[in-house]
Coordinates of C-alpha atoms and ligand atoms in Angstrom, one line a residue:
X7 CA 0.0 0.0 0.0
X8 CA 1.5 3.1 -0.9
X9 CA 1.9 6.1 1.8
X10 CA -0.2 9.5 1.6
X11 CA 1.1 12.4 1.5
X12 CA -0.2 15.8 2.3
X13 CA 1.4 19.1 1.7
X14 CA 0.1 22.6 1.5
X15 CA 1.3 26.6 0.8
X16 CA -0.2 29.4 2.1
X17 CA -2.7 30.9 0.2
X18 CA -1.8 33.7 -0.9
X19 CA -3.9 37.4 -0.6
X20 CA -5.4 38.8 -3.6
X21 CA -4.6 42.0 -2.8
X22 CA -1.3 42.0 -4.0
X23 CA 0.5 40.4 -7.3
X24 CA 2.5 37.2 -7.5
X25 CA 6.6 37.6 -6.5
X26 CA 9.4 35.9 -6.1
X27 CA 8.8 35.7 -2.8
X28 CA 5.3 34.0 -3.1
X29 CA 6.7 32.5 -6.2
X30 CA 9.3 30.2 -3.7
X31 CA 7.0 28.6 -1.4
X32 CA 4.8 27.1 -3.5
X33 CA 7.8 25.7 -6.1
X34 CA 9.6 24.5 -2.8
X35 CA 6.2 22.1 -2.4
X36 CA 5.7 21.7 -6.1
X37 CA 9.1 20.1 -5.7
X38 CA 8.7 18.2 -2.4
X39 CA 5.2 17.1 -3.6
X40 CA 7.2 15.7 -6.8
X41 CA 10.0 14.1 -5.2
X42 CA 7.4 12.3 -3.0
X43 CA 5.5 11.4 -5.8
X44 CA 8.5 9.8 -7.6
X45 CA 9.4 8.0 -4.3
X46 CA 5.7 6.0 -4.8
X47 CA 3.5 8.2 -2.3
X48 CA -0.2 9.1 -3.0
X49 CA 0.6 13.0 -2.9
X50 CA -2.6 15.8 -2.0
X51 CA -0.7 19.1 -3.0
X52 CA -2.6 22.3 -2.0
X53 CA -2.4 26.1 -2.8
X54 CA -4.7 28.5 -3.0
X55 CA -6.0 32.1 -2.3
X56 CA -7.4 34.1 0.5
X57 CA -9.9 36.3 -0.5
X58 CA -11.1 37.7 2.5
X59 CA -10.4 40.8 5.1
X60 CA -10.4 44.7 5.2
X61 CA -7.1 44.9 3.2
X62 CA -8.9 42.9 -0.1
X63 CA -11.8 45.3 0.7
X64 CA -9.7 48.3 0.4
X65 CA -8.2 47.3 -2.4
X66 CA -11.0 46.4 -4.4
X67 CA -12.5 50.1 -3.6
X68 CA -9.5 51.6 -4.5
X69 CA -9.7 49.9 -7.5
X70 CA -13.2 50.5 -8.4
X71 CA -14.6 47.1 -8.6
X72 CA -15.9 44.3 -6.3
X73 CA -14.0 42.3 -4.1
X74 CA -15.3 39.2 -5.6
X75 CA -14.0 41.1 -9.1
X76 CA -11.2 41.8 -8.1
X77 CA -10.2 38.5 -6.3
X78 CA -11.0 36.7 -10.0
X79 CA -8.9 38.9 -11.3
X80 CA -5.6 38.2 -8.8
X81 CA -6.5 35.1 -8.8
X82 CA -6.1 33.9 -12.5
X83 CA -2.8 36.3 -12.1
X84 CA -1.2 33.5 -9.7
X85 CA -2.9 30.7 -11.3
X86 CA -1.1 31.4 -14.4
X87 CA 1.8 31.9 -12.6
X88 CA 1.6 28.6 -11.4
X89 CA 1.5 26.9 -14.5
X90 CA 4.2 28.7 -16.3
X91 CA 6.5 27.9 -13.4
X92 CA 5.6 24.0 -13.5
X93 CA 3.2 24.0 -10.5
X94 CA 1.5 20.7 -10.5
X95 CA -0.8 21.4 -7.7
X96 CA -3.8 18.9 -6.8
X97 CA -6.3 21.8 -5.8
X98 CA -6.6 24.8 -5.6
X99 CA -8.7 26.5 -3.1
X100 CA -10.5 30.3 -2.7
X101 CA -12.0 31.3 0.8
X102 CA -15.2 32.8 -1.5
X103 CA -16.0 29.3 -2.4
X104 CA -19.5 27.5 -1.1
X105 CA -17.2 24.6 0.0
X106 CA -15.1 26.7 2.5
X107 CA -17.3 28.9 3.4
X108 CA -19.6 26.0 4.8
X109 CA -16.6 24.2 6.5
X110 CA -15.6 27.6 8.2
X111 CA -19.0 28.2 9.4
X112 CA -19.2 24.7 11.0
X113 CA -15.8 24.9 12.7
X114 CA -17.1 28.2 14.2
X115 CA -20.4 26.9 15.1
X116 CA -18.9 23.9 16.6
X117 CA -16.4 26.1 18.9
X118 CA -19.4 28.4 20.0
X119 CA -21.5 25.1 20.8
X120 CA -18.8 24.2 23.1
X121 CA -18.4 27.4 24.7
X122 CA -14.5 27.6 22.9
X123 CA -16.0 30.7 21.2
X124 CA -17.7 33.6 23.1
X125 CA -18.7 37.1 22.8
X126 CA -16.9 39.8 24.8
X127 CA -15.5 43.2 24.0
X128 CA -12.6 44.5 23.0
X129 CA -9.9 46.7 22.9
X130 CA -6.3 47.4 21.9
X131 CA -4.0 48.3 19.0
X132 CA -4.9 47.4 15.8
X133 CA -2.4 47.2 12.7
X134 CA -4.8 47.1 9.6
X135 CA -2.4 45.9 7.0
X136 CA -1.9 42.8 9.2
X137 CA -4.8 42.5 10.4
X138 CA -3.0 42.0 14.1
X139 CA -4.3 43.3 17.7
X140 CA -1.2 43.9 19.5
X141 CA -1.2 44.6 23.5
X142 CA 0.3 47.9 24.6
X143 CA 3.6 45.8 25.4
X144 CA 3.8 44.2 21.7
X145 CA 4.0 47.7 20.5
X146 CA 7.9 48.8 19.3
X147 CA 8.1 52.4 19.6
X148 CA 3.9 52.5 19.5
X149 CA 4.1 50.7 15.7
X150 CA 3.4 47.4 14.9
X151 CA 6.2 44.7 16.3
X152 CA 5.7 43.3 12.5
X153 CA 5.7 45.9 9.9
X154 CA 6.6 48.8 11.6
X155 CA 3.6 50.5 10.5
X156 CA 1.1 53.2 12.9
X157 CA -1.3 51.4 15.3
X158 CA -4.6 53.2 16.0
X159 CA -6.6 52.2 19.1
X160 CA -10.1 50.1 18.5
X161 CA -12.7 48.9 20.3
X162 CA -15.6 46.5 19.3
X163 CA -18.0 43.8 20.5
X164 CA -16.1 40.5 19.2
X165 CA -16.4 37.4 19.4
X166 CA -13.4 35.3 21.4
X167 CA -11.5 32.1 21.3
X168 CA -10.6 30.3 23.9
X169 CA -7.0 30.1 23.5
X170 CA -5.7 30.5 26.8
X171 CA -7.4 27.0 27.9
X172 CA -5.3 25.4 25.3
X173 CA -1.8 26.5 26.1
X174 CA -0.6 23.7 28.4
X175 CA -1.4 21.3 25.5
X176 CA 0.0 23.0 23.4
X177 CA 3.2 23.1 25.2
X178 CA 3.5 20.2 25.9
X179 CA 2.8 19.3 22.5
X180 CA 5.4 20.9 21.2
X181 CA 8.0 20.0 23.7
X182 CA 7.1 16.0 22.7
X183 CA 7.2 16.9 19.0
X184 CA 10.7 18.1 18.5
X185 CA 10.1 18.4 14.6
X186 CA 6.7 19.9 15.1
X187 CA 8.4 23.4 14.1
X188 CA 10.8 23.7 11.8
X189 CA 13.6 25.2 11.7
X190 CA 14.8 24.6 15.1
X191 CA 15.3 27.9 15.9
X192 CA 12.1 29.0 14.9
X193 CA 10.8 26.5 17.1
X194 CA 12.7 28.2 20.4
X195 CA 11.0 31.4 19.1
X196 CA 7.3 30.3 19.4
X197 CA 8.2 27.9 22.5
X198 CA 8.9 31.2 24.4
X199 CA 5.9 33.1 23.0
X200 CA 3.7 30.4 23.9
X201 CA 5.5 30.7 27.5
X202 CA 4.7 33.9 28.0
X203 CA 0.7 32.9 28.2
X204 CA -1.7 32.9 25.7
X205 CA -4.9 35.3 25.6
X206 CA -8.1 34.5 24.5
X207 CA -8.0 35.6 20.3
X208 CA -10.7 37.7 18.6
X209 CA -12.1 35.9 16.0
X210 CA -14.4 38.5 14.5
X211 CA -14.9 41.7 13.3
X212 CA -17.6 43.9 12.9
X213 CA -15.5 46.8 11.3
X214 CA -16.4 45.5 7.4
X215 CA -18.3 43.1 5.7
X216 CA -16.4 41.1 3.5
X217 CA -15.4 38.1 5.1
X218 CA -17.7 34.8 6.3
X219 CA -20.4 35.6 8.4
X220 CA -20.3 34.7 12.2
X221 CA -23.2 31.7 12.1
X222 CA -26.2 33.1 13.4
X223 CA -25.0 37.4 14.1
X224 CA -24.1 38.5 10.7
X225 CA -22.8 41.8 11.9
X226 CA -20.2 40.2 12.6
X227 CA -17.5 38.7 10.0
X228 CA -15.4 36.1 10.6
X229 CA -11.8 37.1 11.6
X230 CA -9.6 36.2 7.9
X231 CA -7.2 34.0 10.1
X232 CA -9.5 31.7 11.3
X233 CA -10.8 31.5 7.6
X234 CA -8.0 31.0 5.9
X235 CA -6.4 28.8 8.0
X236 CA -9.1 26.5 7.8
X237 CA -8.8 26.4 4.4
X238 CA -6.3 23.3 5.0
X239 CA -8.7 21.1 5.8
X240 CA -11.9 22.8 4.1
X241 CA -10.5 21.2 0.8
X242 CA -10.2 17.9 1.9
X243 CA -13.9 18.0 2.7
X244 CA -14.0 18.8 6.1
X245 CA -16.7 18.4 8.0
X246 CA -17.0 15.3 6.2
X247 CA -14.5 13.4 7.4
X248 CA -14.4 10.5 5.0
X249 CA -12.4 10.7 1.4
X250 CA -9.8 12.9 1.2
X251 CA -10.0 14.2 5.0
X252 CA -9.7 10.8 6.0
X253 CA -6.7 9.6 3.4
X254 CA -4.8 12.8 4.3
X255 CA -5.3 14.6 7.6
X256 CA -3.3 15.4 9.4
X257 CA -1.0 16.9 6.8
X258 CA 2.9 15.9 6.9
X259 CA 3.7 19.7 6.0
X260 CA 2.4 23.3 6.4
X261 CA 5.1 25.3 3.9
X262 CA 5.0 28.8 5.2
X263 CA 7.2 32.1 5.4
X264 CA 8.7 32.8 8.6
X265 CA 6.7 36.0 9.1
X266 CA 3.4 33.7 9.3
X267 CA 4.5 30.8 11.7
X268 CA 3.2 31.8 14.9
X269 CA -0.5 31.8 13.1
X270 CA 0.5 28.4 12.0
X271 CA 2.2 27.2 14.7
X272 CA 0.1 28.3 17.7
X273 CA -3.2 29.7 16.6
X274 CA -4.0 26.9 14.1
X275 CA -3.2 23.8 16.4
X276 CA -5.4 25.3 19.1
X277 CA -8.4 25.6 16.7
X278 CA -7.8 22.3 15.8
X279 CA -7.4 20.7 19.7
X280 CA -10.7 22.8 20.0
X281 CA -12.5 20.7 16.8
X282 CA -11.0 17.9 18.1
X283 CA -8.7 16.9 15.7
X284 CA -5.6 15.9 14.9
X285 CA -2.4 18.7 14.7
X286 CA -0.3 18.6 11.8
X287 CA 2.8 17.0 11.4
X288 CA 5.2 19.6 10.5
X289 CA 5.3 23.2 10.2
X290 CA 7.9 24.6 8.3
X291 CA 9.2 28.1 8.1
X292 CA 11.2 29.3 5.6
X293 CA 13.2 32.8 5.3
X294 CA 12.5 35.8 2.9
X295 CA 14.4 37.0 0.1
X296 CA 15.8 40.3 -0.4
X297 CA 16.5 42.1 -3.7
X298 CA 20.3 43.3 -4.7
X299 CA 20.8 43.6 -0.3
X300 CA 17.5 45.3 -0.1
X301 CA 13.6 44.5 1.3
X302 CA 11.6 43.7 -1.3
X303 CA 8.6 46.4 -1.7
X304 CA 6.3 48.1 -4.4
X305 CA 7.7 51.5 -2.9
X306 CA 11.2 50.6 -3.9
X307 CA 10.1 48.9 -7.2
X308 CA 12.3 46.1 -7.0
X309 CA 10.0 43.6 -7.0
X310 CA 11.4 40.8 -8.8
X311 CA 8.4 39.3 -11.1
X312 CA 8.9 36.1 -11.8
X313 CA 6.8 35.9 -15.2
X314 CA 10.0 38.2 -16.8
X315 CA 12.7 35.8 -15.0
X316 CA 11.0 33.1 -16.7
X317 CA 11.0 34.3 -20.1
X318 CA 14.6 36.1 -19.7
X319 CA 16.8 32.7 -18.1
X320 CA 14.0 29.5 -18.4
X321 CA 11.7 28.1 -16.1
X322 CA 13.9 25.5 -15.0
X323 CA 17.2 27.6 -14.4
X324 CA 14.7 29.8 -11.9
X325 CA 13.6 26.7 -10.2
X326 CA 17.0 25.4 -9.7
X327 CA 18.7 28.8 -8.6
X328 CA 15.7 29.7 -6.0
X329 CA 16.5 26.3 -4.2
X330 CA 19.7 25.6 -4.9
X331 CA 20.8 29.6 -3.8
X332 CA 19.9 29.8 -0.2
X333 CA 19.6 26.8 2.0
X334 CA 15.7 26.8 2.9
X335 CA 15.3 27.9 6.3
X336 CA 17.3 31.0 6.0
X337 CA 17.0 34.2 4.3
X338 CA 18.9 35.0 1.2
X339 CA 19.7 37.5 -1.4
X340 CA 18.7 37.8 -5.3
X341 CA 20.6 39.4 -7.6
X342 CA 20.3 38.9 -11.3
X343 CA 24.3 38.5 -11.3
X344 CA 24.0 35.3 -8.9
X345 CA 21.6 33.9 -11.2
X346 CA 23.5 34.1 -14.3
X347 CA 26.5 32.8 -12.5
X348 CA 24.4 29.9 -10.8
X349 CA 23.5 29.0 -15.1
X350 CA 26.8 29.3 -16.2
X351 CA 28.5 27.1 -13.8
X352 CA 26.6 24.7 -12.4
X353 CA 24.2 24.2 -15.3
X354 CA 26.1 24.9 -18.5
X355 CA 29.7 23.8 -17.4
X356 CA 28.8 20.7 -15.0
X357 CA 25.4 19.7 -15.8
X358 CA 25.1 20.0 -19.5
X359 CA 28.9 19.5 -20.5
X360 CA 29.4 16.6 -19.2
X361 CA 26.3 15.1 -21.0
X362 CA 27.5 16.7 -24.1
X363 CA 30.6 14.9 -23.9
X364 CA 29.2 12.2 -22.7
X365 CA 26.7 11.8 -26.0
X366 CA 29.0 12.9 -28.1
X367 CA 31.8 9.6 -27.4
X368 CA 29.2 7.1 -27.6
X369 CA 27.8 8.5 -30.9
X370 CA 31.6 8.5 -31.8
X371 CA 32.6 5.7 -30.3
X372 CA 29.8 3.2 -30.7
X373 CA 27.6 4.9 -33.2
X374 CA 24.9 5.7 -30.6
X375 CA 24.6 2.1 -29.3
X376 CA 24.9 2.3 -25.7
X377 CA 27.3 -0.9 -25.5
X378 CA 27.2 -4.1 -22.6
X379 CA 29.2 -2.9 -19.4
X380 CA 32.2 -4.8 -18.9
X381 CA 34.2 -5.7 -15.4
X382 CA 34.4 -2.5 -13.2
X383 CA 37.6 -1.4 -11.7
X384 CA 38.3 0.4 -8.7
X385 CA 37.9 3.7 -10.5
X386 CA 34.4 2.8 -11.8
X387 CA 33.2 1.3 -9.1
X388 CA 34.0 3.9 -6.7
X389 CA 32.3 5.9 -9.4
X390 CA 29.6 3.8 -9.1
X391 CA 29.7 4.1 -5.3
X392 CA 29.1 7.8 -5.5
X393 CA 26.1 7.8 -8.0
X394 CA 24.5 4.9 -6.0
X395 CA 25.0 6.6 -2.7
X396 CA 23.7 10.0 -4.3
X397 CA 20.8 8.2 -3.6
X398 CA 20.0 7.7 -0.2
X399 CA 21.9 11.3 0.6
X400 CA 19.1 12.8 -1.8
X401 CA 16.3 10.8 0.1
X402 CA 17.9 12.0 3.9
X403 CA 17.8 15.6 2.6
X404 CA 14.9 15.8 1.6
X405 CA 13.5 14.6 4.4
X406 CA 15.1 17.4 5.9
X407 CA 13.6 19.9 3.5
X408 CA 17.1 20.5 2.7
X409 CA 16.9 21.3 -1.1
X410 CA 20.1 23.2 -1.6
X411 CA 21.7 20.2 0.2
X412 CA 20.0 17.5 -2.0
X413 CA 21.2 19.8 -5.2
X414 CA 24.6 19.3 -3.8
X415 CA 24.6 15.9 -3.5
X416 CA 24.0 15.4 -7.2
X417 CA 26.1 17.9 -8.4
X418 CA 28.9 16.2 -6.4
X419 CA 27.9 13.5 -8.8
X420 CA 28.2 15.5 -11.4
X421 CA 31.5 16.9 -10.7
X422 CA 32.5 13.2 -10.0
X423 CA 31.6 12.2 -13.6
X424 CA 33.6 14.9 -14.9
X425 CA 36.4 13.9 -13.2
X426 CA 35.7 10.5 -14.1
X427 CA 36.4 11.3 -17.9
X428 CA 39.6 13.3 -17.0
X429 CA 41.0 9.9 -14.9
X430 CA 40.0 7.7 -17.4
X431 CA 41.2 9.2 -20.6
X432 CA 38.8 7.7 -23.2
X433 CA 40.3 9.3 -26.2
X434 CA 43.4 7.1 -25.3
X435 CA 41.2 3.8 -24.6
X436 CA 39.6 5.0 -28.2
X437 CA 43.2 4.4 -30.0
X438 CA 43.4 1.1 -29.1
X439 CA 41.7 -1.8 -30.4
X440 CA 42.4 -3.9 -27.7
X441 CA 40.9 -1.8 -25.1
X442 CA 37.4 -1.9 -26.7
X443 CA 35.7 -3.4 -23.5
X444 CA 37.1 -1.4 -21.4
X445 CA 36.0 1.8 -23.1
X446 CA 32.7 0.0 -23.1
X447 CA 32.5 0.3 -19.9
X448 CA 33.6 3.6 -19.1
X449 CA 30.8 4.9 -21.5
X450 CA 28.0 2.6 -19.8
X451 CA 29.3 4.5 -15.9
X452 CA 28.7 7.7 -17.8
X453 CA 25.8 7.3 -19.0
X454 CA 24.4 5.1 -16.9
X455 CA 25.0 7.7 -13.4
X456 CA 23.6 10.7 -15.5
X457 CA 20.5 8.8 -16.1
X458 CA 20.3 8.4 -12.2
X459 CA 21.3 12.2 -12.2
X460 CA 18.6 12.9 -14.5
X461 CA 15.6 11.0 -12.9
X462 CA 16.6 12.6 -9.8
X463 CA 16.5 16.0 -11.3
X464 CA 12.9 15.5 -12.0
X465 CA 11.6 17.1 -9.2
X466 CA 13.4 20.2 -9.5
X467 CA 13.5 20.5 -13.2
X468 CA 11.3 18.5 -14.8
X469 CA 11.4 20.0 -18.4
X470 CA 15.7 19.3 -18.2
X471 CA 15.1 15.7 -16.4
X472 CA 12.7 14.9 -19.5
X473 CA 15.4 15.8 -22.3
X474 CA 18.2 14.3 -20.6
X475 CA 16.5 11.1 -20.2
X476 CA 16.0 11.0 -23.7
X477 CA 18.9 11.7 -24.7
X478 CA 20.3 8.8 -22.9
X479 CA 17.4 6.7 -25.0
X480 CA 14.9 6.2 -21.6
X481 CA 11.3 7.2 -22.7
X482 CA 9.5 6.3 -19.4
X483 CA 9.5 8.5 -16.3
X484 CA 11.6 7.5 -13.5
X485 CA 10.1 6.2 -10.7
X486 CA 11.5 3.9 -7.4
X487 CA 12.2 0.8 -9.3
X488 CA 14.1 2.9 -12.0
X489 CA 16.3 4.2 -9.8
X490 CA 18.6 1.9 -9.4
X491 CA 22.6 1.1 -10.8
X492 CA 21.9 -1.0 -14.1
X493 CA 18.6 -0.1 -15.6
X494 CA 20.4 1.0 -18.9
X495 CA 20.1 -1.6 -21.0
X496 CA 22.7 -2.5 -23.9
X497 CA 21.5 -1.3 -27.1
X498 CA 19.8 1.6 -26.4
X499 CA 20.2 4.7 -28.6
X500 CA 22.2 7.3 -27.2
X501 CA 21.2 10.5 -29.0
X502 CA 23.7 13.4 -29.1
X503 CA 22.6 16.2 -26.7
X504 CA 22.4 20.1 -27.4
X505 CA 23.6 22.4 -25.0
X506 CA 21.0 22.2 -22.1
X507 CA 22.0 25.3 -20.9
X508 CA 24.0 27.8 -23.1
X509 CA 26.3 30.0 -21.6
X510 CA 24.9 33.3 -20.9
X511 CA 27.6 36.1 -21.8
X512 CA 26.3 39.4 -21.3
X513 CA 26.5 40.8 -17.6
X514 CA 22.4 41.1 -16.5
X515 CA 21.3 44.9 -16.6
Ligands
MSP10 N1 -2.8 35.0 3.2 C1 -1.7 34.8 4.1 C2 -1.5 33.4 4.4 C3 -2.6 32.6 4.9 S1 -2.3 30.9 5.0 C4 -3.5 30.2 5.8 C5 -0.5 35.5 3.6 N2 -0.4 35.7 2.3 S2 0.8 36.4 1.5 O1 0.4 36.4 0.2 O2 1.1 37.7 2.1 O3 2.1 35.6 1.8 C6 2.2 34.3 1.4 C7 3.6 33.7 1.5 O4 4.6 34.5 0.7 C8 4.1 33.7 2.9 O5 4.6 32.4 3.2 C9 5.3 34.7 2.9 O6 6.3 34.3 3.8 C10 5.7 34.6 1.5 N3 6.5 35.7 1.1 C11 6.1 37.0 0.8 N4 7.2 37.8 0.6 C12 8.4 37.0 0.7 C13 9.7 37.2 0.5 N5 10.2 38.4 0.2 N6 10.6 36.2 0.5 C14 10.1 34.9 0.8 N7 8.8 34.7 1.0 C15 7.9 35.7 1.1 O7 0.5 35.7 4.4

């Protein structure tokens, strides 16, 4: 029986267009979700929108059009997106749809039902772009701890969760799930927030009108947190808890930024202990990119848009530098100089020379036949070691989440194989007749790691994993059993490859 996987994105607020930044969570689980997939599991990959709250309101008005108008329109913006950068998603959710707007009521309902939701009053600092009360204390200079942004003082009849009552649980919950939060440090972050006590949360608003209706008070909305987190298990179904809910929750990973983890991490698994059910696996926050050294914002205009980087460098060079740039966890830089550099070297010199050369012998060599492999020496076979051991290391980091580290694994493969032509000289072997086999053989290591390399590459670029295979005469699409030493069979045409990657010359404006 094979093993479910579940893993989701954020979804993302209509009120501002798709950027690098949004751009790299969801290809970090488009290429988790893959990589799973390729490893045998039944994958539910989920991404989505949130359409909701004041901020979607204002924009919409600002705009001149609805909100409902204006969230199409975003919408289809990062949809698009999605599938120009590879995205093979399994569903893709909106908080305006009938289906989550029903589950969201019901959780709400539920909670009220068992006195976990309440009516009450409030007051304190408000930050309208993040939609965050802060207490007096939380305040930095009197601005918002997050953005930095003025505060202004509100009060309104809201309705309340009972957090507070679920803080020991959570606690210890956390302290008995060491992997819970990810990274680790992030983890000691929220483990001393939740320390400091939990309040009860305000979970509506009755300040505007777009959002989901409190069930039964309609002046009320429904505060866009609660709704959109829900949206993780409002598309497997939930309330009903059989098909998908029951295949896939709880979900093996929330893929978030770091600036939303302590909604993930301690508001969410409270609502959830409130429903009743079961917290997620893993929570896993990584950092944010700046531009050329600097934040990333409209007012600056450096917003990198991915749709140009695309079209300028190719879909899968993007994919590959976002991951392979920054280990994921940490915050990193892009700069257009880095990128080209990232192409030139590690996909035009390593990756796509060393299958150009390799191509090229066996065409002239053995006339495209890829011929039997002979006896290995110690020089292949430690050669072999390395590509079969490439692997497990592949499998432990991404385990880990460890993309830049799983990219390193196979480009020490690569490197190897390069190497592995310098060492064993097969323009020599060529000029004698009696070393026929042995050049045999040599070819068949080359060929036969790169088509490891390759099938492994299929996560991250899928479009460069499909030509290289077929270069190297495979026409089916790795999966476990293929990856394996020795699936290249004698006999196969070995066609001679292109340039994967040509060098980029001119320096990037
Ligand atoms: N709507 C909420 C999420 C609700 S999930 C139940 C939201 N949306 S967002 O569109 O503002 O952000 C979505 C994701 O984009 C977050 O994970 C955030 O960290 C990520 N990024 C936005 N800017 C970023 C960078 N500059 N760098 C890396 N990721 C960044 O928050």
């Amino acid at each position: 029986m094979s093993r479910t996987f579940y893993i989701t994105t954020p979804i993302y607020y209509v009120n501002d267009v798709p950027h690098i930044g949004h751009a790299y969570t969801t290809l970090a689980a488009d290429v988790l979700a893959r990589y799973r997939r390729l490893m045998g599991d039944k994958v539910f990959f989920l991404t989505g929108t949130d359409e909701h709250g004041q901020k979607v309101e204002k924009a919409a008005n600002s705009a001149g059009e609805t909100p409902l108008e204006l969230a199409d329109r975003v919408m289809k913006r990062f949809d698009s997106l999605w599938a120009k950068l590879g995205i093979e998603y399994s569903d893709f959710i909106r908080t305006t749809q009938e289906r989550h707007k029903a589950g969201v009521s019901h959780i709400f309902s539920q909670l009220m039902n068992k006195g976990d939701i309440y009516l009450g009053e409030y007051e304190d600092w408000y930050c309208t772009p993040c939609e965050t009360f802060w207490t007096e204390t939380q305040l930095i200079d009197g601005k918002c701890p997050d953005c930095n942004r003025p505060v202004e003082k509100l009060k309104e009849e809201s309705y309340f969760f009972r957090m507070s009552a679920y803080q020991e649980q959570l606690l210890a919950h956390i302290e008995a799930n060491p992997d819970f939060i990810q990274p680790k440090s992030k983890r000691n972050e929220i483990l001393a927030f939740v320390k400091e006590g939990l309040r009860d949360l305000s979970v509506s608003r009755t300040t505007f009108n777009w959002g989901i209706p409190v069930p039964g008070n309609d002046r009320h909305v429904i505060y866009v947190w609660f709704d959109a987190l829900s949206n993780y298990i409002t598309a497997l179904g939930y309330p009903d808890q059989s098909g998908n809910f029951k295949d896939f929750w709880p979900v093996d990973v929330h893929l978030i930024g770091k600036d939303i983890l302590r909604f993930h991490a301690v508001y969410w698994p409270t609502f959830l202990m409130a429903a009743g059910l079961p917290l997620p696996k893993k929570v896993f926050a990584h950092g944010w990119w700046t531009v050329e050294g600097q934040k990333m914002s409209k007012s600056l205009q450096n917003v990198v848009e991915p749709n140009m980087l695309i079209d300028k460098y190719g879909v899968d060079a993007v994919r590959y530098f976002l991951l392979r740039e920054v280990p994921f966890g940490l915050d990193g830089d892009f700069s257009h100089a880095a990128l080209v550099n990232r192409i030139n070297s590690d996909l035009a010199n390593d990756l796509g020379n060393l299958l150009n050369r390799t191509t090229a012998m066996i065409n002239k060599y053995f006339a495209g036949v890829m011929p039997p492999c002979g006896e290995l020496d110690d020089t292949d076979s430690a050669y072999r070691a390395k590509s079969v051991a490439m692997l497990e290391g592949v499998a432990g980091q991404m385990g880990e989440l460890a993309f830049s580290k799983a990219l390193q694994c196979i480009w020490e493969v690569i490197s190897a194989g390069n190497k592995y032509i310098d060492e064993t000289a097969p323009w020599t072997l060529a000029k004698d007749p009696g070393k026929r086999e042995r050049l045999a053989t040599v070819m068949y290591c080359l060929a036969e790691s790169q088509r490891l390399v390759y099938s492994l590459l299929a996560p991250f670029m899928p479009a460069t994993s499909a030509k290289g295979l077929d270069y190297l005469g495979v026409t089916s699409a790795p999966d476990q059993a293929t990856l394996a030493w020795g699936g290249l069979a004698a006999g196969t045409n070995i066609t001679k490859a292109e340039a994967l990657f040509p060098r980029i010359e001119e320096r990037s404006e």
